[in-house]
PDB file of C-alpha atoms and ligand atoms in Angstrom:
ATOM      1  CA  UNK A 297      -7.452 -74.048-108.843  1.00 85.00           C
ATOM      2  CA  UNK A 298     -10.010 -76.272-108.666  1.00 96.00           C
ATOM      3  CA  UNK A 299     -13.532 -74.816-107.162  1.00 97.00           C
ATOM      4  CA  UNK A 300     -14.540 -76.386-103.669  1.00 98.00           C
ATOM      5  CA  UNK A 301     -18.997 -75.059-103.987  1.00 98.00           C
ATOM      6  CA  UNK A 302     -20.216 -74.074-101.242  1.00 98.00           C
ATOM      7  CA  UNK A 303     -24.149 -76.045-100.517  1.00 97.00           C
ATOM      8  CA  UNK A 304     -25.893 -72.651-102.181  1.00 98.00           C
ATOM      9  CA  UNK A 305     -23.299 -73.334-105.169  1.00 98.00           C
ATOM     10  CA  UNK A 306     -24.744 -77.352-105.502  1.00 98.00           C
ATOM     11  CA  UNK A 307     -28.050 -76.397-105.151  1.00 98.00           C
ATOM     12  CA  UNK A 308     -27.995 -74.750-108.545  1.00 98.00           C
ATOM     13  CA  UNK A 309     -25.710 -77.508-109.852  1.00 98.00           C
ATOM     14  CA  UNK A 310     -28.762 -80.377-108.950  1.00 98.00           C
ATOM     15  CA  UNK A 311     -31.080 -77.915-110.168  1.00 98.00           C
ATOM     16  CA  UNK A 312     -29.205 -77.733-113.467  1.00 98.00           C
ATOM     17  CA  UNK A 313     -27.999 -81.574-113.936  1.00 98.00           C
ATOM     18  CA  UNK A 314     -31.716 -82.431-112.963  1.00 98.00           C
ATOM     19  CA  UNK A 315     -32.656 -80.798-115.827  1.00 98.00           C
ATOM     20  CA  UNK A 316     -30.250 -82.628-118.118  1.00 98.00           C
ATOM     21  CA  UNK A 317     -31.768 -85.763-116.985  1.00 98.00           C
ATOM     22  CA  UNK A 318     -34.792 -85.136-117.727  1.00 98.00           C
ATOM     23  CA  UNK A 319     -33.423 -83.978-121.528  1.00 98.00           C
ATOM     24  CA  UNK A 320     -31.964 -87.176-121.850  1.00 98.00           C
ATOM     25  CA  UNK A 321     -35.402 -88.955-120.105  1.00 98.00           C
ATOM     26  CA  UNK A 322     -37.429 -87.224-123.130  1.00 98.00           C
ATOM     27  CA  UNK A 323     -34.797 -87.774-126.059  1.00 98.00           C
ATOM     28  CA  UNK A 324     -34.156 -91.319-125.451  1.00 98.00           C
ATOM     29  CA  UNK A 325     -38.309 -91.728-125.673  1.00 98.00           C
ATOM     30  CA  UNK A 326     -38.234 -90.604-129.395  1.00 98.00           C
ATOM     31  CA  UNK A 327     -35.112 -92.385-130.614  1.00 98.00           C
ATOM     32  CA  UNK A 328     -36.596 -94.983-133.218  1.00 98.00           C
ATOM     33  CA  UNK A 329     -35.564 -96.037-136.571  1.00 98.00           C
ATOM     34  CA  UNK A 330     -36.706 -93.267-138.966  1.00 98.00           C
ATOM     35  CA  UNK A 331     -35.974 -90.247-136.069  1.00 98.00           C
ATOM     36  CA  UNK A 332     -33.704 -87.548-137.808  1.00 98.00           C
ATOM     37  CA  UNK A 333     -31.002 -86.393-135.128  1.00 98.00           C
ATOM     38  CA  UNK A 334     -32.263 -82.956-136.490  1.00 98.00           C
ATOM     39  CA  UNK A 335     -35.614 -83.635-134.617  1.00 98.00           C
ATOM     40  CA  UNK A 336     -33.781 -84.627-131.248  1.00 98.00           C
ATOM     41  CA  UNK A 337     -31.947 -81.311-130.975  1.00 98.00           C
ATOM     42  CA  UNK A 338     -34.632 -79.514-131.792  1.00 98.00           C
ATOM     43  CA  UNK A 339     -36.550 -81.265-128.795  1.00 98.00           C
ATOM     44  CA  UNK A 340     -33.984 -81.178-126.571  1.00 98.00           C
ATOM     45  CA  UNK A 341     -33.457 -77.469-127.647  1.00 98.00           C
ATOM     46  CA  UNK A 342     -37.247 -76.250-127.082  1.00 98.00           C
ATOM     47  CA  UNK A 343     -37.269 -78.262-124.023  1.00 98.00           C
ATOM     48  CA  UNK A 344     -34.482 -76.200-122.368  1.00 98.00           C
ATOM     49  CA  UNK A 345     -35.729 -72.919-123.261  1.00 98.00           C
ATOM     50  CA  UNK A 346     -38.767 -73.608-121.835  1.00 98.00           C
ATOM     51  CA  UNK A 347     -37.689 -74.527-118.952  1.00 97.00           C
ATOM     52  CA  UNK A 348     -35.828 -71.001-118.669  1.00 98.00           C
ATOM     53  CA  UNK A 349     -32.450 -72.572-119.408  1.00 98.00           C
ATOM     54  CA  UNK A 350     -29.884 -71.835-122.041  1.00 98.00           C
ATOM     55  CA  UNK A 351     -27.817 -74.663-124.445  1.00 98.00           C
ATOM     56  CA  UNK A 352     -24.820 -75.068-123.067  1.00 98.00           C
ATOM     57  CA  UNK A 353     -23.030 -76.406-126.090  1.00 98.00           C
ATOM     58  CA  UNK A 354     -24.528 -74.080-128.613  1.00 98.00           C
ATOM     59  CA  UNK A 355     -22.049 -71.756-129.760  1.00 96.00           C
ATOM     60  CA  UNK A 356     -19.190 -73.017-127.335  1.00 96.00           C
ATOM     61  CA  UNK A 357     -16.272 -73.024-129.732  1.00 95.00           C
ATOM     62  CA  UNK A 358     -18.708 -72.656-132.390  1.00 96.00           C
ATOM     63  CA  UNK A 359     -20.246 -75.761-132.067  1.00 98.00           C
ATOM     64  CA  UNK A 360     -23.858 -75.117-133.953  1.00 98.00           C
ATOM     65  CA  UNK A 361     -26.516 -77.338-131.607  1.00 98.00           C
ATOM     66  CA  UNK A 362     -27.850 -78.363-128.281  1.00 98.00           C
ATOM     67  CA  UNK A 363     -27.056 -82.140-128.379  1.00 98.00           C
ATOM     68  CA  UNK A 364     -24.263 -83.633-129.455  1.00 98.00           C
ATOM     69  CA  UNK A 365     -25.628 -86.842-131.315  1.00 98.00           C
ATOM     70  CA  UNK A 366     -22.545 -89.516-132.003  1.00 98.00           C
ATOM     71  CA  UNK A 367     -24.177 -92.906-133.973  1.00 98.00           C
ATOM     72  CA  UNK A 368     -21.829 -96.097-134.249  1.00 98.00           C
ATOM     73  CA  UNK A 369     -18.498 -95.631-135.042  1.00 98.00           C
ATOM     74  CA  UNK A 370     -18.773 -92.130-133.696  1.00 98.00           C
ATOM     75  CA  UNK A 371     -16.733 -91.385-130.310  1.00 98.00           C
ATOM     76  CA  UNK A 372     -18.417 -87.753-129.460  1.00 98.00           C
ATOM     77  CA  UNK A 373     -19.363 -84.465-130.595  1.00 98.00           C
ATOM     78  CA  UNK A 374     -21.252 -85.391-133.599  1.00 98.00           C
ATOM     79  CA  UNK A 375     -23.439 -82.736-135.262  1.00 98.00           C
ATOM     80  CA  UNK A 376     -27.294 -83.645-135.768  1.00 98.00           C
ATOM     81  CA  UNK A 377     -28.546 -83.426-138.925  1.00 98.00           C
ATOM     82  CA  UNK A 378     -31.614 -83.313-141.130  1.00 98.00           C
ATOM     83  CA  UNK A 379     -29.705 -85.591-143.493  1.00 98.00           C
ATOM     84  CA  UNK A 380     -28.889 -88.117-140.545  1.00 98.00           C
ATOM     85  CA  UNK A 381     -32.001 -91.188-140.180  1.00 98.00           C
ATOM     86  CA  UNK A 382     -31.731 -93.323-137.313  1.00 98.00           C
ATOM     87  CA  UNK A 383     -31.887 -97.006-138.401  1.00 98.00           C
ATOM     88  CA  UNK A 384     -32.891-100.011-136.585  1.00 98.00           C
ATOM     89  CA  UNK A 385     -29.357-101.436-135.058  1.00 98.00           C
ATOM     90  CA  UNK A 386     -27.829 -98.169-134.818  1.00 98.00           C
ATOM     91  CA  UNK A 387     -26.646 -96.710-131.467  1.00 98.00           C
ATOM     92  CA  UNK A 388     -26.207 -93.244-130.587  1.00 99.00           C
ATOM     93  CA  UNK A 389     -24.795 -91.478-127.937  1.00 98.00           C
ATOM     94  CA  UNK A 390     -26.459 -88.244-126.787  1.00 99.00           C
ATOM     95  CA  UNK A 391     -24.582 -85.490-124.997  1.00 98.00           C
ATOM     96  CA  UNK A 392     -26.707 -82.776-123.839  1.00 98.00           C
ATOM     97  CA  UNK A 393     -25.257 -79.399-121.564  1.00 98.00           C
ATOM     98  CA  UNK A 394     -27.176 -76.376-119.923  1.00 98.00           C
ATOM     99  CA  UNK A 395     -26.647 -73.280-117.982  1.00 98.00           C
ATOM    100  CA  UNK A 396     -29.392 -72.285-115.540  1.00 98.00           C
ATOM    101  CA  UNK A 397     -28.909 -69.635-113.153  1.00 98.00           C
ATOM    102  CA  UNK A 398     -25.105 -69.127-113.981  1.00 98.00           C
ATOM    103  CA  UNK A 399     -24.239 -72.999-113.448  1.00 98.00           C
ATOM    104  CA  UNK A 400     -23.878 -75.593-115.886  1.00 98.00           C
ATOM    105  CA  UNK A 401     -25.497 -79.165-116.212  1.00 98.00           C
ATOM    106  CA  UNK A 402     -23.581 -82.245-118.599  1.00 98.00           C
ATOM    107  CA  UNK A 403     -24.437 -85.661-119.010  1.00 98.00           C
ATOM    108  CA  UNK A 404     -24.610 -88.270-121.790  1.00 99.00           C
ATOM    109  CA  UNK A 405     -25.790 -91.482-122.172  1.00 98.00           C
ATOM    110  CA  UNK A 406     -25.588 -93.918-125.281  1.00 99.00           C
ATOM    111  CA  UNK A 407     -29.148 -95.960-126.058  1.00 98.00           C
ATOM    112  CA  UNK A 408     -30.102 -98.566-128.501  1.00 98.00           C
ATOM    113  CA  UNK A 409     -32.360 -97.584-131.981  1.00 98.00           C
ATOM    114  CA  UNK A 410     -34.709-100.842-131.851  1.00 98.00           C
ATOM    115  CA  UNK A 411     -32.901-103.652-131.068  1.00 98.00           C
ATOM    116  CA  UNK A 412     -29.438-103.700-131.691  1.00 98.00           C
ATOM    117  CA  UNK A 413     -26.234-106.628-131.952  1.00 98.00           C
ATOM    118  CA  UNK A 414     -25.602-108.795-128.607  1.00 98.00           C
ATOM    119  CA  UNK A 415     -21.850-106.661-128.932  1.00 98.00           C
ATOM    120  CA  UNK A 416     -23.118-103.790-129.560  1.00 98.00           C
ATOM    121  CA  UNK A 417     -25.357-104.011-126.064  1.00 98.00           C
ATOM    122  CA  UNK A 418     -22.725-105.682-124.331  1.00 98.00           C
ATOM    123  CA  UNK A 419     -20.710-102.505-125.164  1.00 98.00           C
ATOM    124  CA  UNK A 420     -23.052 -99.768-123.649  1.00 98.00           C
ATOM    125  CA  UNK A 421     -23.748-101.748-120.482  1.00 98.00           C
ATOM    126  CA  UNK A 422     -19.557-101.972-120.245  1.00 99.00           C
ATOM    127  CA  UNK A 423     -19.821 -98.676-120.608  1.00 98.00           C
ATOM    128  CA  UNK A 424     -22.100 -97.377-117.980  1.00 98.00           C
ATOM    129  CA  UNK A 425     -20.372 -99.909-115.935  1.00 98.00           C
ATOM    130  CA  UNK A 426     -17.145 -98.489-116.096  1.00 98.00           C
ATOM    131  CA  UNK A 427     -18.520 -94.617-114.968  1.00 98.00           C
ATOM    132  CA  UNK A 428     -20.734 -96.316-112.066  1.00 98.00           C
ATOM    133  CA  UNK A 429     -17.740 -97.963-110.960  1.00 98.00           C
ATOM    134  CA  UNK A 430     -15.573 -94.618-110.886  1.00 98.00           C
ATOM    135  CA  UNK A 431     -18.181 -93.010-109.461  1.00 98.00           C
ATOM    136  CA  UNK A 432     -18.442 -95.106-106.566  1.00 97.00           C
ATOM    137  CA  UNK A 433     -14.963 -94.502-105.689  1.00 96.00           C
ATOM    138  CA  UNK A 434     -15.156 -90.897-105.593  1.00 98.00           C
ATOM    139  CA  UNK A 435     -15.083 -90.338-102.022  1.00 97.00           C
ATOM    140  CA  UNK A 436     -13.556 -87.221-100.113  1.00 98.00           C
ATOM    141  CA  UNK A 437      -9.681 -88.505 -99.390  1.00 97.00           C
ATOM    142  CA  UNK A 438      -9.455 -90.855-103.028  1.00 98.00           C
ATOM    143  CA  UNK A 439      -7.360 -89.414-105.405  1.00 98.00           C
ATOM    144  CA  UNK A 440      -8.350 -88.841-108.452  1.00 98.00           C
ATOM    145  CA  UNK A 441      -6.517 -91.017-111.166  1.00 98.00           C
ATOM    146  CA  UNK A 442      -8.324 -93.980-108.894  1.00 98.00           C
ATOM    147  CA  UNK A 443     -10.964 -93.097-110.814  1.00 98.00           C
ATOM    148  CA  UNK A 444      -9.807 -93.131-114.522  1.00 98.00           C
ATOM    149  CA  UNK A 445      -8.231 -96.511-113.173  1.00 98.00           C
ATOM    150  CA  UNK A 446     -11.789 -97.711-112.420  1.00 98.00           C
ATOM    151  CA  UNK A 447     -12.760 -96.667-115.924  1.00 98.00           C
ATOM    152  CA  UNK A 448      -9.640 -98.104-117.935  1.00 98.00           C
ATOM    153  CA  UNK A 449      -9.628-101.371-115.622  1.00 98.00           C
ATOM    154  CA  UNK A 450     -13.367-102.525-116.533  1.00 98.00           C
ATOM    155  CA  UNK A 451     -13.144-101.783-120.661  1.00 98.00           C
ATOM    156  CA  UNK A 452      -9.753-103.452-120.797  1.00 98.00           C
ATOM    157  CA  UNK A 453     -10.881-106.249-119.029  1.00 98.00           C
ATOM    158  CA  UNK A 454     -13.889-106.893-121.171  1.00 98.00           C
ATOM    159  CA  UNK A 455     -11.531-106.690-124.192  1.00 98.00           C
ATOM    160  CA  UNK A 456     -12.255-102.790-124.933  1.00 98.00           C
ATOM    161  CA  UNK A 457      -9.858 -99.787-124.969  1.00 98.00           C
ATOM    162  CA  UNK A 458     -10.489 -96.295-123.376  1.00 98.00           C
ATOM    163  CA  UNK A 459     -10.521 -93.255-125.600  1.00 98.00           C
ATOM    164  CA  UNK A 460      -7.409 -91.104-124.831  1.00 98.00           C
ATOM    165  CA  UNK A 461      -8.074 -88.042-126.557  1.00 98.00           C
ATOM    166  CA  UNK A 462     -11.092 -86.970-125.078  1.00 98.00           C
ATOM    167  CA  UNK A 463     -11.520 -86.154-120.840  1.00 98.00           C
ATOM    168  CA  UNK A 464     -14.049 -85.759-118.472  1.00 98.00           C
ATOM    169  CA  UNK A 465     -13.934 -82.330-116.672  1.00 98.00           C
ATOM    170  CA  UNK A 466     -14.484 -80.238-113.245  1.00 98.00           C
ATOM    171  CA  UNK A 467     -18.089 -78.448-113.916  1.00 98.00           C
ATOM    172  CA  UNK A 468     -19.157 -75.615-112.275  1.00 98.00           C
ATOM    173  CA  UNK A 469     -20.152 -72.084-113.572  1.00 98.00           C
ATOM    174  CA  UNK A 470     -17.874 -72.750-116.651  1.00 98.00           C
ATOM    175  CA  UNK A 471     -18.725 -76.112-118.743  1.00 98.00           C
ATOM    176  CA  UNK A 472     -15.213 -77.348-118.271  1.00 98.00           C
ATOM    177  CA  UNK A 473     -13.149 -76.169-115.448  1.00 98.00           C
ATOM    178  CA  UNK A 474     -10.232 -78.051-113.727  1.00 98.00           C
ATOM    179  CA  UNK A 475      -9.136 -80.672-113.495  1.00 98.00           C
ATOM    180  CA  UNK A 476      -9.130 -82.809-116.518  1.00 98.00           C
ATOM    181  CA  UNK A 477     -10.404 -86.372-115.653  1.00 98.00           C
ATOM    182  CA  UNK A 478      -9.023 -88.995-117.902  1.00 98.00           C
ATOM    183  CA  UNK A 479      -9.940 -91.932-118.614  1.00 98.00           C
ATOM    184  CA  UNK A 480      -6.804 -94.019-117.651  1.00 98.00           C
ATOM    185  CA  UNK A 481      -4.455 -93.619-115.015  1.00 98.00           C
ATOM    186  CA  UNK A 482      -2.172 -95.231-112.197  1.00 98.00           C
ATOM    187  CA  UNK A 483      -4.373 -95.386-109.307  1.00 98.00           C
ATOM    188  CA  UNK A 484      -3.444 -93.639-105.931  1.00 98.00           C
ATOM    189  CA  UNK A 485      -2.377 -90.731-107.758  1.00 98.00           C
ATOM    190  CA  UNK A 486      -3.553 -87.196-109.017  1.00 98.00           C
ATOM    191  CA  UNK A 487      -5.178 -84.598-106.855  1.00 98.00           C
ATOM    192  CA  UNK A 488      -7.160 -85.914-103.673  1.00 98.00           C
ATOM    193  CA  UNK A 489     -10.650 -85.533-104.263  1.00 98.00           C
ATOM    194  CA  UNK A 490     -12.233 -83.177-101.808  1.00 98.00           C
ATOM    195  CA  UNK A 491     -16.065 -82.294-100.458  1.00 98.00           C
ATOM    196  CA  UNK A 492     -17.675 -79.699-102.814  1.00 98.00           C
ATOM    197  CA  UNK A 493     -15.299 -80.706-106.043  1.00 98.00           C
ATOM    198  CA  UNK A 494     -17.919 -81.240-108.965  1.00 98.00           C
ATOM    199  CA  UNK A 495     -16.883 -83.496-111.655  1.00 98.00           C
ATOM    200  CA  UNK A 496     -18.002 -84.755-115.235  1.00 98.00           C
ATOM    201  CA  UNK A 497     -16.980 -88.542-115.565  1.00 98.00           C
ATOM    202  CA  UNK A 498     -17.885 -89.123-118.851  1.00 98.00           C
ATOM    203  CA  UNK A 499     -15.979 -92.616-120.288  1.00 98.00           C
ATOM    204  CA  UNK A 500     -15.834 -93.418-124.368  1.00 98.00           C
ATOM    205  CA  UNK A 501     -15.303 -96.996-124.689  1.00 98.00           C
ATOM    206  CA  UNK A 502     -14.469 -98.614-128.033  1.00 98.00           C
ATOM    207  CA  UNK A 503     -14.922-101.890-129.228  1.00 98.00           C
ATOM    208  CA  UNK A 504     -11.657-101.785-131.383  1.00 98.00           C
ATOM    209  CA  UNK A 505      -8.781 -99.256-130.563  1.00 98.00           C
ATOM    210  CA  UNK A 506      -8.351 -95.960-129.262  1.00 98.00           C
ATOM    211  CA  UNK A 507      -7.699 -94.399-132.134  1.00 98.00           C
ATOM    212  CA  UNK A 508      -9.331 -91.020-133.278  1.00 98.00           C
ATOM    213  CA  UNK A 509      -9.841 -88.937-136.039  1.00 98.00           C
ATOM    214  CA  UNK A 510     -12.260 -86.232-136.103  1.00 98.00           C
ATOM    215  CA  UNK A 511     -14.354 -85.191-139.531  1.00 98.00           C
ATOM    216  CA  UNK A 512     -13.765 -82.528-141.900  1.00 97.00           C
ATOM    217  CA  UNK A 513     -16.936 -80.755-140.332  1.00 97.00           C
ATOM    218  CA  UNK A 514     -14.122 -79.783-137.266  1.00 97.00           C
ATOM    219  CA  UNK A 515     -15.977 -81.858-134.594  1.00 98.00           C
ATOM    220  CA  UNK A 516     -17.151 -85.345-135.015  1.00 98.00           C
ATOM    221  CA  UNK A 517     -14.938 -87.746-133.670  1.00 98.00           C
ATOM    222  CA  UNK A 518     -14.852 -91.321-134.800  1.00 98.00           C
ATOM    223  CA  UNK A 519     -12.969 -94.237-133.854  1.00 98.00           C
ATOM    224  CA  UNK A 520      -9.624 -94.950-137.012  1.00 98.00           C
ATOM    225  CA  UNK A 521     -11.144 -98.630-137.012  1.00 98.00           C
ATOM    226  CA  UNK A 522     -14.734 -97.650-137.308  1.00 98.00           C
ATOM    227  CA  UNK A 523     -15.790-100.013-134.945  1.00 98.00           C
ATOM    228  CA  UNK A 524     -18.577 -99.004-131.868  1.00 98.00           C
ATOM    229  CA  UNK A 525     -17.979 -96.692-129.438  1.00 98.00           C
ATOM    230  CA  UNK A 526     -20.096 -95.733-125.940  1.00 99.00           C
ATOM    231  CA  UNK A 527     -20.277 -92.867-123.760  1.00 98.00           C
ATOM    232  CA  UNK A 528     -22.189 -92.518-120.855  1.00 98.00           C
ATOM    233  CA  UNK A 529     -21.312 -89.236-118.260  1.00 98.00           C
ATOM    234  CA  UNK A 530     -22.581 -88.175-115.018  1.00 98.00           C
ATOM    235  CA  UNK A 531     -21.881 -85.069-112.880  1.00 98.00           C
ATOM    236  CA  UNK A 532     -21.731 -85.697-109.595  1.00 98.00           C
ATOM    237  CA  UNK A 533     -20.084 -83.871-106.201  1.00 98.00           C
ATOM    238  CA  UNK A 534     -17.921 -85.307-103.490  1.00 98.00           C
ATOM    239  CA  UNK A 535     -19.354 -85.058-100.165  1.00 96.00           C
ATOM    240  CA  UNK A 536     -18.349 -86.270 -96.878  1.00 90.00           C
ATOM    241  CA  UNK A 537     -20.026 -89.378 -97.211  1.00 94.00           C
ATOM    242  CA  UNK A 538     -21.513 -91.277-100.821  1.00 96.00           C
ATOM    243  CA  UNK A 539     -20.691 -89.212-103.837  1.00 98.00           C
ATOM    244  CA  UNK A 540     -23.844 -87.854-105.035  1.00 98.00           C
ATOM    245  CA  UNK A 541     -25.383 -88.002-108.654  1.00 98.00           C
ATOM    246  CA  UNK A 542     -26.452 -84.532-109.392  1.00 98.00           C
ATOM    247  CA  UNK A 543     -27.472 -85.907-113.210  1.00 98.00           C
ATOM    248  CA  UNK A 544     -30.382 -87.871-112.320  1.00 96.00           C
ATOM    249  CA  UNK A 545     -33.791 -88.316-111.915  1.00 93.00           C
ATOM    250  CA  UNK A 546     -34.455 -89.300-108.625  1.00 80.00           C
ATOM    251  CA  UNK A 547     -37.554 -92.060-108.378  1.00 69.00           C
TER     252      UNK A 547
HETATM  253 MG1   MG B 772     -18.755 -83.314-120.411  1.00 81.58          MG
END
């Protein structure tokens, strides 16, 4: 079953993905060369407990911090460290979940550490291309494999492949509920999207092959080729009308 939330429901749901963004807004600020990915957790981590909020990923399946911090050749779900320096050309993506008021925020987005390889860019604006672009199509009456279409349709055609092992997610007072959202797919089919479903589009896009393997530490995923990855994610609702964002900051 996949949860239709009523407008009391999505109030919470902004009010949680708000404060995502504005996790991501501060983090992003203090990635520089020389950063530990140590210190961003811990910022993002003090940030959401002062706001009232709790981690969301902390202790899910056992997984020991706030953010998940992925550098380079890392896909997702990478564990900061003490041990772990930002350098100058790196890029890391930052995933970053909370539960406030029984509903749960997730969002990601993948930044540069000072300036970083012509590819490398080209790779992360691909990236947030590809979830704007599903995004857009999630309208009340699409169904939903349209969307992973979108996704899979703008990496390909830039010469990149779509991680397979990895999905976005339905979001609501669980982190992941139904349905799974991958990120390929024959469009015009899967589930028709409805008003009030509230989904986590989050795309990995390599710059080799799918491939995966995840690190003896359980979680961190990395691409077989060790070549850049992205990931950028957004929750967002279907309305009646224009989907709406609930992980941003609005202007
Ligand atoms: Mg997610």
């Amino acid at each position: 079953m996949i949860a239709l939330r009523s407008q009391r429901e999505i109030a919470k749901l902004r009010a949680a993905n708000l404060m995502v963004a504005q996790v991501l807004q501060l983090v992003k600020k203090r990635v520089e060369p020389g950063v530990t990915t140590a210190q961003l957790d811990k910022l993002a981590e003090d940030e959401i407990l002062r706001q009232g909020a709790i981690p969301a990923f902390k202790g899910y399946a056992g997984f020991p911090a706030t953010l998940c911090t992925s550098v380079n050749h890392e896909i997702v779900h990478g564990i900061p460290s003490k041990k772990r320096k930002l350098k100058e050309g790196d890029i890391i993506s930052i995933d970053v979940g909370v539960k406030l008021d029984g509903y749960f925020g997730d969002a990601a987005i993948t930044v540069p550490v000072g300036t970083v390889s012509k590819a490398a860019q080209k790779l992360m604006q691909v990236t947030e291309e590809s979830l704007m672009l599903a995004i857009e199509c999630a309208v009340a009456g699409e169904k939903l494999y349209t969307l992973s279409h979108r996704v899979q349709e703008h990496a390909e055609a830039n010469g990149y492949s779509v991680v397979r092992d990895f999905v976005g997610h339905g979001i609501g007072t669980e982190l992941h509920e139904p349905p799974q959202i991958p990120n390929y797919g024959k469009p015009g089919t899967g589930l028709t999207l409805q008003p009030g479903m509230v989904l986590a589009i989050e795309p990995m896009v390599n710059l080799g092959g799918y491939g995966v393997q995840v690190l003896e530490d359980g979680w961190t995923a990395i691409t077989r080729d060790r070549k850049l990855s992205a990931h950028f994610e957004h929750t967002i609702t279907v309305t009646e009308g224009q989907p709406e964002i609930l992980s941003q900051v609005r202007a």
